[in-house]
Amino acid sequence: MYLLDQRRLPAAETWLRLDSAPEVAEAIRNMVVRGAPAIGFAAAFGVVLSFQQHGSAAGWRNRVDSDIEMLAAARPTAVNLAWSLARMAKLLSAESGKLAVSLLDEAQDQLVTDREQNLQLGQAGAALIEKGSKVMTHCNAGALATAGYGTALAVVRVGHWQKKIEQVFVGETRPWFQGSRLTAWELAKDGIPVTVLADSAAAQAMREAGINWLIVGADRIAANGDVANKIGTYALAVVARYHGAKVMVVAPHATVDMTVSDGSGIPIEERSADEILAAAGIESCLPEITVANPVFDITPAALIDFIVTEKGVFQAPFDKAFKGLKTGKTA
Ligand code: MRU
């Protein structure tokens, strides 16, 4: 399989060839591919590779299972990874004679379904926004993070087609710069007006530019509506509430994890201090200083106005609204 190396965007469009599940797990861990749905799809194809490699050997099931475990552990916060892998594992348990074909079909089907769902999310979210809207987004919840148009950025794309969006603002999203490197690149390619800000400029921009929507994706949504997303989302939601901007979280329903009652049960990935120390190639801090690098945060449900999924648009109280929604790791 081939993956666009997102670490090198926008400077270079380089495709990496991966031949085994461990290589795919490493690519997920190292941010070659990132974004909750996209890492799930990459992992699903990792299982296809694992079965191609081990499927005819004695004890193949144990080897494929341990590859699945390795893929699942590559990044802990986004539930989509577990969701995609659970679907692949279900097929393995079916013990059908044509496993190679059905695994590939399932992985491809996840891509096709996601693309369709992106458009549904885009339409449902854009229906909520007003003409002349100014939108703040964060990180990259776009085509690069999904199989199609994105989640938050699908709303932006449809809103732009419908001439409702005047301007999009995105923070750099340190330390990986998904906002300035990926979101700005995607939107500029589509001719959507985008302004990049330092992350710390958000509150000032919210007030001065009259931003009326914060629209973001999610890595995991708890049963009570608490949302795990890229570090900084929580601060943006607080700032949005203070300035009267509405907050919309956009995600496929597979991102809702009903097995976790609130945000405190969502594991927050902590990455290497080097990512902070070497950001933008500047020696930003003495190496002996203690650095914390949590890469996601929890936005409390109380700060969220709408959670848009392809199964519907949900409003608080989310625990009641989500009742009956079959989601989480195995839906
Ligand atoms: O660390 P990343 O780049 O994988 O973080 C991505 C995000 O936080 C996205 O907002 C989220 O995965 C939703 S992508 C549709």
XYZ file of C-alpha atoms and ligand atoms in Angstrom:
346
model
C 0.000 0.000 0.000
C 1.015 3.608 -0.504
C 0.560 6.483 1.937
C 1.022 10.179 1.259
C 3.667 11.282 3.774
C 1.769 14.016 5.612
C 4.871 15.013 7.572
C 6.350 16.541 4.433
C 3.318 18.529 3.297
C 2.989 21.144 1.942
C 6.653 21.271 0.872
C 6.628 17.887 -0.898
C 4.055 15.328 -2.014
C 5.870 12.072 -1.305
C 4.250 8.636 -1.307
C 5.666 5.886 0.893
C 5.317 2.211 0.013
C 4.448 -0.062 2.952
C 4.611 -3.845 2.694
C 3.708 -5.139 6.140
C 1.504 -4.454 9.154
C 4.472 -3.414 11.364
C 5.404 -0.824 8.733
C 1.838 0.496 8.767
C 1.840 0.649 12.594
C 5.093 2.618 12.473
C 3.658 5.002 9.871
C 0.672 5.657 12.149
C 2.889 6.142 15.211
C 5.210 8.495 13.328
C 2.442 10.668 11.835
C 2.967 9.697 8.172
C -0.804 9.295 8.262
C -2.857 10.976 10.994
C -6.428 12.017 11.694
C -8.873 9.681 13.442
C -10.684 8.067 10.481
C -7.562 7.905 8.282
C -5.484 5.995 10.830
C -8.339 3.483 11.115
C -8.407 2.925 7.348
C -4.622 2.629 7.148
C -4.745 0.022 9.938
C -7.477 -1.913 8.100
C -5.169 -2.194 5.073
C -2.410 -3.172 7.494
C -4.532 -6.206 8.405
C -4.895 -7.032 4.704
C -1.093 -6.983 4.400
C -0.740 -9.096 7.533
C -3.071 -11.747 6.144
C -1.274 -11.713 2.780
C 2.000 -12.309 4.611
C 0.896 -14.904 7.160
C -2.453 -16.296 5.926
C -1.096 -19.544 4.493
C 1.378 -20.305 7.306
C 0.718 -22.589 10.271
C -0.480 -20.568 13.280
C -1.396 -17.650 10.995
C -4.213 -16.467 13.261
C -1.880 -15.726 16.167
C 0.447 -13.760 13.916
C -2.382 -11.716 12.409
C -3.850 -11.134 15.881
C -0.548 -9.834 17.184
C -0.273 -7.492 14.164
C -3.789 -6.242 14.984
C -2.717 -5.607 18.570
C 0.339 -3.703 17.364
C -1.775 -1.590 14.989
C -4.345 -0.860 17.721
C -1.614 0.324 20.086
C -0.044 2.695 17.555
C -2.068 5.664 18.826
C -4.371 5.469 21.854
C -6.876 8.337 21.678
C -8.862 7.994 18.442
C -11.472 5.263 18.797
C -11.771 4.946 15.012
C -8.600 2.861 14.998
C -10.176 0.266 17.299
C -13.436 0.487 15.328
C -11.809 -0.263 11.945
C -9.739 -3.082 13.424
C -12.738 -4.627 15.216
C -14.496 -4.921 11.859
C -11.472 -6.642 10.343
C -11.158 -8.982 13.345
C -14.838 -9.934 13.040
C -14.176 -11.194 9.511
C -11.187 -13.212 10.683
C -13.417 -14.946 13.197
C -15.894 -15.881 10.456
C -13.276 -18.392 9.165
C -14.578 -18.081 5.588
C -12.576 -19.698 2.798
C -12.163 -16.405 0.964
C -10.690 -14.317 3.745
C -8.131 -12.537 1.566
C -10.932 -11.192 -0.631
C -13.323 -10.331 2.176
C -10.647 -8.491 4.188
C -9.724 -6.380 1.164
C -13.423 -5.740 0.433
C -14.002 -4.596 4.018
C -11.006 -2.229 3.991
C -12.131 -0.749 0.668
C -15.718 -0.533 1.849
C -14.612 1.509 4.872
C -13.127 4.065 2.467
C -16.182 4.236 0.206
C -18.571 4.521 3.156
C -16.501 7.256 4.776
C -16.493 9.302 1.570
C -20.305 9.128 1.419
C -20.604 9.953 5.109
C -18.311 12.968 4.703
C -20.827 14.508 2.319
C -23.707 13.757 4.690
C -21.765 15.414 7.518
C -21.007 18.378 5.279
C -24.632 18.896 4.347
C -25.967 18.438 7.876
C -23.388 20.809 9.358
C -23.660 23.461 6.658
C -27.436 23.563 7.167
C -26.757 24.958 10.655
C -24.610 27.903 9.619
C -25.665 31.318 8.462
C -24.692 33.289 5.349
C -21.616 35.442 5.946
C -20.181 33.049 8.535
C -16.605 33.310 9.733
C -15.315 29.971 10.898
C -12.462 28.985 13.162
C -11.226 25.402 12.837
C -8.336 23.569 14.460
C -5.779 20.984 13.419
C -6.824 19.098 10.273
C -10.185 17.379 10.056
C -10.117 17.412 6.282
C -9.609 15.171 3.276
C -6.191 14.207 4.598
C -7.739 12.880 7.810
C -10.524 10.914 6.105
C -11.251 9.100 2.853
C -13.067 11.995 1.200
C -13.924 15.582 2.061
C -13.207 15.578 5.770
C -15.482 16.015 8.766
C -15.195 19.623 9.991
C -13.762 20.567 6.589
C -16.659 18.835 4.798
C -18.917 21.349 6.574
C -16.563 24.120 5.480
C -16.528 22.809 1.889
C -20.311 22.496 1.613
C -20.754 25.852 3.387
C -18.401 27.411 0.841
C -20.264 25.834 -2.120
C -23.457 27.267 -0.621
C -21.748 30.684 -0.368
C -22.329 30.835 3.377
C -18.696 31.058 4.477
C -16.833 34.317 4.177
C -13.543 33.330 5.816
C -11.900 30.393 7.577
C -9.300 30.863 10.316
C -6.987 28.124 11.520
C -4.296 28.117 14.181
C -0.910 26.629 13.298
C -1.624 23.672 15.629
C 1.731 23.161 17.254
C 3.779 21.114 17.477
C 2.918 19.279 14.228
C 1.436 22.293 12.420
C -1.534 20.381 11.021
C -3.424 23.698 10.765
C -0.874 25.682 8.779
C 0.642 22.764 6.836
C -2.446 20.657 6.065
C -5.715 22.547 6.575
C -4.474 25.731 4.920
C -3.041 23.663 2.040
C -6.308 21.791 1.510
C -8.511 24.864 1.673
C -6.264 26.965 -0.549
C -6.321 24.168 -3.166
C -10.124 24.375 -3.128
C -10.127 28.167 -3.386
C -11.601 28.616 0.100
C -10.333 31.785 1.812
C -8.187 30.778 4.773
C -6.108 32.751 7.248
C -3.460 31.055 9.386
C -2.879 32.338 12.915
C -0.447 31.548 15.693
C -2.388 29.347 18.107
C -2.108 32.049 20.751
C -3.849 34.589 18.460
C -7.193 32.791 18.578
C -8.973 34.818 21.282
C -7.983 38.125 19.735
C -9.093 36.930 16.281
C -12.358 35.610 17.660
C -13.181 39.102 18.979
C -11.676 41.287 16.249
C -12.730 39.296 13.175
C -16.214 38.467 14.454
C -15.821 34.703 14.148
C -19.231 33.138 14.755
C -18.442 29.398 14.507
C -15.836 27.037 15.867
C -16.066 23.859 13.759
C -13.789 20.947 14.684
C -13.446 17.197 14.296
C -13.085 14.628 17.079
C -10.919 11.668 17.974
C -13.361 10.216 20.460
C -16.694 11.336 21.870
C -17.798 9.988 25.247
C -21.378 8.931 25.970
C -22.041 12.234 27.765
C -20.814 14.320 24.792
C -17.333 15.195 26.107
C -15.035 15.431 23.093
C -11.388 14.441 22.722
C -9.729 16.364 19.908
C -6.386 17.991 19.114
C -4.783 19.817 22.022
C -6.048 23.389 22.009
C -9.642 22.548 21.095
C -10.744 22.973 24.713
C -9.207 26.456 24.927
C -10.853 27.423 21.638
C -14.245 26.215 22.889
C -13.890 28.318 26.066
C -12.964 31.349 23.961
C -15.842 30.677 21.562
C -18.358 30.514 24.425
C -17.018 33.789 25.876
C -17.424 35.532 22.515
C -20.812 34.056 21.654
C -19.517 31.879 18.788
C -21.217 28.484 18.428
C -19.268 25.239 18.692
C -19.885 22.392 16.240
C -18.125 19.021 16.480
C -18.317 16.947 13.313
C -17.527 13.218 13.244
C -18.770 9.908 11.882
C -20.873 8.060 14.449
C -18.021 5.537 14.831
C -16.189 8.261 16.781
C -18.771 8.087 19.571
C -17.621 5.577 22.164
C -20.575 4.597 24.320
C -18.308 2.392 26.444
C -16.746 5.535 27.923
C -19.164 7.493 30.100
C -17.282 10.799 30.122
C -14.057 12.405 28.957
C -12.070 11.261 31.978
C -12.185 7.724 30.553
C -10.531 8.700 27.256
C -6.777 7.994 27.104
C -4.829 11.114 26.140
C -1.762 10.417 24.041
C 1.454 11.932 25.366
C 4.156 12.241 22.717
C 7.878 12.890 22.934
C 9.204 16.139 24.415
C 11.403 16.405 21.308
C 8.334 17.434 19.315
C 8.065 20.555 21.451
C 11.774 21.244 21.727
C 12.448 21.048 18.021
C 9.260 22.682 16.697
C 9.919 24.613 13.509
C 13.613 23.787 13.759
C 14.143 26.345 16.535
C 15.880 25.345 19.739
C 12.942 26.583 21.741
C 13.903 25.508 25.233
C 16.886 24.199 27.186
C 16.916 20.410 26.773
C 17.005 19.810 30.548
C 13.691 21.626 31.109
C 10.691 19.372 31.804
C 8.284 19.394 28.880
C 4.733 18.042 28.732
C 3.331 17.127 25.331
C -0.262 15.905 25.618
C -1.541 15.932 22.037
C -5.279 15.833 22.697
C -7.582 17.464 25.224
C -11.137 17.008 26.428
C -13.707 19.660 25.641
C -16.573 19.330 28.143
C -19.967 18.667 26.592
C -21.274 21.848 28.239
C -19.231 23.922 25.765
C -20.561 22.138 22.676
C -23.655 23.326 20.812
C -23.924 20.617 18.154
C -22.421 17.202 17.492
C -22.987 16.412 13.831
C -22.825 12.758 12.729
C -24.159 10.985 9.664
C -26.845 9.536 11.956
C -28.124 12.971 12.882
C -27.372 16.256 14.587
C -27.231 15.963 18.387
C -27.662 18.646 21.032
C -27.316 18.627 24.801
C -28.110 16.710 26.877
C -25.991 14.382 24.762
C -26.330 11.321 26.999
C -30.081 11.355 26.316
C -29.632 12.263 22.634
C -27.166 9.399 22.036
C -29.442 6.763 23.630
C -29.941 3.900 21.179
C -27.002 4.985 18.997
C -24.975 1.845 18.255
C -21.431 3.066 18.268
C -18.062 2.625 19.874
C -15.539 -0.019 19.110
C -17.700 -2.656 17.523
C -20.718 -1.002 15.864
O -2.647 14.125 15.934
P -3.585 14.108 14.768
O -3.138 14.950 13.630
O -3.949 12.701 14.358
O -4.909 14.769 15.352
C -6.023 14.890 14.492
C -7.193 15.573 15.106
O -7.179 15.924 16.261
C -8.427 15.691 14.264
O -9.140 16.842 14.606
C -9.326 14.470 14.480
O -8.595 13.292 14.331
C -10.477 14.441 13.555
S -10.003 14.085 11.894
C -11.405 13.961 10.953
